[in-house]
PDB file of C-alpha atoms in Angstrom:
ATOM      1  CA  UNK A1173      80.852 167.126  50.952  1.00  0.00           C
ATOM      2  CA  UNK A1174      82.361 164.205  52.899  1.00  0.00           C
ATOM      3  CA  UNK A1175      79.908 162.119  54.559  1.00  0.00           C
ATOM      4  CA  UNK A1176      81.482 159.438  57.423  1.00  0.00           C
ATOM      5  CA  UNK A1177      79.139 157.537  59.237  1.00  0.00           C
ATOM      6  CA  UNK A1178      80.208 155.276  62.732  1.00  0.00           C
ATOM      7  CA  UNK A1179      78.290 152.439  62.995  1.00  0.00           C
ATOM      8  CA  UNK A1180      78.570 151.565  66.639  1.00  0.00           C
ATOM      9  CA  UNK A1181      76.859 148.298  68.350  1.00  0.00           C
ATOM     10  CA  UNK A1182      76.874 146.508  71.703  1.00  0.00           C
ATOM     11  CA  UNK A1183      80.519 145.770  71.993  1.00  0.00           C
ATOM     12  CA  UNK A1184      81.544 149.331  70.755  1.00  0.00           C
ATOM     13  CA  UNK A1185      83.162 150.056  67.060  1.00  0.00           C
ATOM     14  CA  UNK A1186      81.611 148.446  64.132  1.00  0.00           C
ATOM     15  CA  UNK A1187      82.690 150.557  61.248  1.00  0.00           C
ATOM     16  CA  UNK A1188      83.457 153.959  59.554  1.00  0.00           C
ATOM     17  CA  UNK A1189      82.329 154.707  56.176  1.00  0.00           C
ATOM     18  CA  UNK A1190      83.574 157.857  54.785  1.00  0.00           C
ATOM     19  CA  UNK A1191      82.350 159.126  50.964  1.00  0.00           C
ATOM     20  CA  UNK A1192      82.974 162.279  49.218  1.00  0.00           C
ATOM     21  CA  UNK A1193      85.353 164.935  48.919  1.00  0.00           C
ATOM     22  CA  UNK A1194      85.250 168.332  51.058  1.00  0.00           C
ATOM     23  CA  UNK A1195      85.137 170.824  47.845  1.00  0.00           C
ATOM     24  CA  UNK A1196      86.683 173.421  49.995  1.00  0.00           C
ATOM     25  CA  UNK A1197      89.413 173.916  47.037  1.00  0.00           C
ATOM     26  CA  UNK A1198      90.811 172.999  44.186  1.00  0.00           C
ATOM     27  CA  UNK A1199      91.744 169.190  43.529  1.00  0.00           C
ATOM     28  CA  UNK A1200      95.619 168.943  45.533  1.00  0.00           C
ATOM     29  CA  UNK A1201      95.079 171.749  46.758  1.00  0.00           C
ATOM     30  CA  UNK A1202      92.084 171.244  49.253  1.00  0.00           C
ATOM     31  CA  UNK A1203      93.214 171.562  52.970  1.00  0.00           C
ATOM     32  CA  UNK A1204      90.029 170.222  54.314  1.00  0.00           C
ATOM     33  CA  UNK A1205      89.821 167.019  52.107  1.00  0.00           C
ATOM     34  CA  UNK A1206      93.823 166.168  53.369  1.00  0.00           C
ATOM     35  CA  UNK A1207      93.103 166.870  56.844  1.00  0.00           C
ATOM     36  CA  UNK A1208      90.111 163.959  57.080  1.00  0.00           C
ATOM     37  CA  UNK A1209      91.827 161.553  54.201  1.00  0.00           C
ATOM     38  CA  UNK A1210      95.170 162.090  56.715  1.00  0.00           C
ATOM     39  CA  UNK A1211      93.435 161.415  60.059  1.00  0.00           C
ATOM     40  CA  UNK A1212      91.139 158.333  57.949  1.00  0.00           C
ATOM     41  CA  UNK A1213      94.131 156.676  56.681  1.00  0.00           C
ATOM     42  CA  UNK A1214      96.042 156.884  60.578  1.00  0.00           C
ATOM     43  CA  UNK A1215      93.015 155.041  62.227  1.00  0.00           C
ATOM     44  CA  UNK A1216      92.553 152.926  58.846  1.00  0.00           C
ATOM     45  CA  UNK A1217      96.594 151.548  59.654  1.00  0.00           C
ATOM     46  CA  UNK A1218      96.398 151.348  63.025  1.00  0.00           C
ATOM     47  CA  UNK A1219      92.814 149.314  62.997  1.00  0.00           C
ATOM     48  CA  UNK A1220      95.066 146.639  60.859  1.00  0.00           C
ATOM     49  CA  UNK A1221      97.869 146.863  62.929  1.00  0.00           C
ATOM     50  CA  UNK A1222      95.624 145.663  65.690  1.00  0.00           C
ATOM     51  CA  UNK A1223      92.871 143.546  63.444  1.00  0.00           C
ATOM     52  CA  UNK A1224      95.122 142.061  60.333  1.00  0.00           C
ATOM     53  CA  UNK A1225      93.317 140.946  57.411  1.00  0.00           C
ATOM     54  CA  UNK A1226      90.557 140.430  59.874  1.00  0.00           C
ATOM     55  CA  UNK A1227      89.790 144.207  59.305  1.00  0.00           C
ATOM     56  CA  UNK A1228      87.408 144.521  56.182  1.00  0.00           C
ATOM     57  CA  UNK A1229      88.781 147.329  53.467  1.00  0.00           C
ATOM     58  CA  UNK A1230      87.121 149.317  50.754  1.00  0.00           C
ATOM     59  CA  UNK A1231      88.625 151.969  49.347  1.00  0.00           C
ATOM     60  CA  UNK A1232      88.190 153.927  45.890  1.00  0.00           C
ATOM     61  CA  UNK A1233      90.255 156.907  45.930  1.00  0.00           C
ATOM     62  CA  UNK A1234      88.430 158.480  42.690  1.00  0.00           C
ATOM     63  CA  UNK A1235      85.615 158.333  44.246  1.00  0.00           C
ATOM     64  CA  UNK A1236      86.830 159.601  47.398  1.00  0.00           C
ATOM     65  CA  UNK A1237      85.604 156.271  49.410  1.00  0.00           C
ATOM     66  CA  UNK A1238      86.644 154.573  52.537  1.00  0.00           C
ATOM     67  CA  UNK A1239      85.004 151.715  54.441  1.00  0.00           C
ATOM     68  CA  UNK A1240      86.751 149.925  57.154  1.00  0.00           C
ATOM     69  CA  UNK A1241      84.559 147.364  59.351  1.00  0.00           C
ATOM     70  CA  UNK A1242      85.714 145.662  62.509  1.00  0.00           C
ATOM     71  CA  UNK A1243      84.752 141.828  62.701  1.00  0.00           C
ATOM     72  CA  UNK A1244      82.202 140.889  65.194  1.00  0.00           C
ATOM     73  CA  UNK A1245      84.370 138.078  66.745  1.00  0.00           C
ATOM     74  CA  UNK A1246      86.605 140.258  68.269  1.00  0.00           C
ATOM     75  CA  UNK A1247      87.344 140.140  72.296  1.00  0.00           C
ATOM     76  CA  UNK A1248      89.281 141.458  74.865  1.00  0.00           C
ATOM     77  CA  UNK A1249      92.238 142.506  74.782  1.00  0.00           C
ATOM     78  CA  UNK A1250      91.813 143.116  71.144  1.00  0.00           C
ATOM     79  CA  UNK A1251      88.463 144.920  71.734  1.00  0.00           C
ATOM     80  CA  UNK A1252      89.840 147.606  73.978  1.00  0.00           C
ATOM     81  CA  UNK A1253      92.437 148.243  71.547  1.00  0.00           C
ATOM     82  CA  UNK A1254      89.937 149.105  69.038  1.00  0.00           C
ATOM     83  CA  UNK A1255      87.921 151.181  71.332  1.00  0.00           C
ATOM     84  CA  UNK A1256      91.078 152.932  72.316  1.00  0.00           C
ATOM     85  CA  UNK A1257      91.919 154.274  68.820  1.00  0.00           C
ATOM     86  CA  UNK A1258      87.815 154.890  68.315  1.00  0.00           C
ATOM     87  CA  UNK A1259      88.292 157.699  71.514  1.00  0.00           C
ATOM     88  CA  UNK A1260      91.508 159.070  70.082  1.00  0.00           C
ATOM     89  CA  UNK A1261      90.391 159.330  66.359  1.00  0.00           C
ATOM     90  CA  UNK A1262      86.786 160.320  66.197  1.00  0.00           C
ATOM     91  CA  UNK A1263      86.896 163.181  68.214  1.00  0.00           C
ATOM     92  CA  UNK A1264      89.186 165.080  65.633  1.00  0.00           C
ATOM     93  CA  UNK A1265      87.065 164.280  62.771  1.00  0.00           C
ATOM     94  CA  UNK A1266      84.134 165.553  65.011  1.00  0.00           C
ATOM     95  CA  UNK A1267      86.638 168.470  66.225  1.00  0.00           C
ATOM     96  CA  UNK A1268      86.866 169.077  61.865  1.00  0.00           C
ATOM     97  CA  UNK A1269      83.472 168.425  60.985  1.00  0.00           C
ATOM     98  CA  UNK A1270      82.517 170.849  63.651  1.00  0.00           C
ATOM     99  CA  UNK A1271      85.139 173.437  61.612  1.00  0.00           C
ATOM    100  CA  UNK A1272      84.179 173.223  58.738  1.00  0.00           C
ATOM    101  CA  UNK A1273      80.244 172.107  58.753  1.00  0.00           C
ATOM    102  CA  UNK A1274      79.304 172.429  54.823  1.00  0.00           C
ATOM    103  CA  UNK A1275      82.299 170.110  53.964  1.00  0.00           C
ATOM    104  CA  UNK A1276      82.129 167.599  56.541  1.00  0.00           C
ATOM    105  CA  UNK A1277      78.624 165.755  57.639  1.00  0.00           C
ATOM    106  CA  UNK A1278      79.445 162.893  60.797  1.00  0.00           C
ATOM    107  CA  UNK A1279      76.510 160.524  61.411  1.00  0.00           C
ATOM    108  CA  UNK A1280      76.025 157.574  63.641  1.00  0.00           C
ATOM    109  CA  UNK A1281      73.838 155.094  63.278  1.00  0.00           C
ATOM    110  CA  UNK A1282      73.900 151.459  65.668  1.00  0.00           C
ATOM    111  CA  UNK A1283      74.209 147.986  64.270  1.00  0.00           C
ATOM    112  CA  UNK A1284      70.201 148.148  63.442  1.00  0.00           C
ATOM    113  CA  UNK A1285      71.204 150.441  60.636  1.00  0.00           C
ATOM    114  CA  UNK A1286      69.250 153.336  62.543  1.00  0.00           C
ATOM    115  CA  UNK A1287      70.415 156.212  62.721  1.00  0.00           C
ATOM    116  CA  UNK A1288      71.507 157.511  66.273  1.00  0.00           C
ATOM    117  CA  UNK A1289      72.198 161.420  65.176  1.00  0.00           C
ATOM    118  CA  UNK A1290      73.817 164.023  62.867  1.00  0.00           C
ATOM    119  CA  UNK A1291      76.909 165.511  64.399  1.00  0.00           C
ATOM    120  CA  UNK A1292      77.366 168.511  63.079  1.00  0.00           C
ATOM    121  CA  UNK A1293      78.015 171.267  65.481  1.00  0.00           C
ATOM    122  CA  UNK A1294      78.239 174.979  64.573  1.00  0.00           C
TER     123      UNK A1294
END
């Protein structure tokens, strides 16, 4: 299962960590896994088009790992930017999660570390 978790705080985005793979089919050949790596890696290269090296990066592609964290300096204009791609990229991995439920878990926690909610809609 892949597990991505938004960590949201007062000024919006904070980061997306995403671990796992979707085990819906074989290795290559595993539609579910390259539909959330795809829309993962478009947010991931448009967050450093907007945030530079300023964006933190993690990723592990064994073991099917992806952390990307917004600094907590950033303002406006920048900010909005951010929050722009947030509302245009979450909702499909929300829209897949919701699709395919024992492959995909979304959680949210806030900046406290607590956790807000499982999304997982059937």
């Amino acid at each position: 299962m892949i597990r991505i978790v938004r960590e949201t705080g007062p000024k919006g985005f904070v980061s997306i960590r995403a671990l796992g793979h979707a085990d819906f089919g074989s290795r290559g050949k595993d539609v579910v896994c390259a539909a959330a790596s795809a829309l993962l890696q478009a947010w991931l290269r448009n967050m450093i088009e907007i945030l530079g090296d300023r964006l933190h990066v993690e990723l592990d592609r064994r073991a099917g790992r992806m952390v990307f964290v917004a600094p907590p300096e950033v303002e406006d204009p920048v900010r909005e930017e951010v929050e722009r791609l947030c509302r245009y990229f979450y909702p499909s991995i929300l829209q897949l999660a919701e699709q395919y439920p024992e492959n995909i878990l979304v959680s949210e926690i806030d900046s406290s570390g607590v956790q807000v909610q499982d999304v997982v809609r059937q």
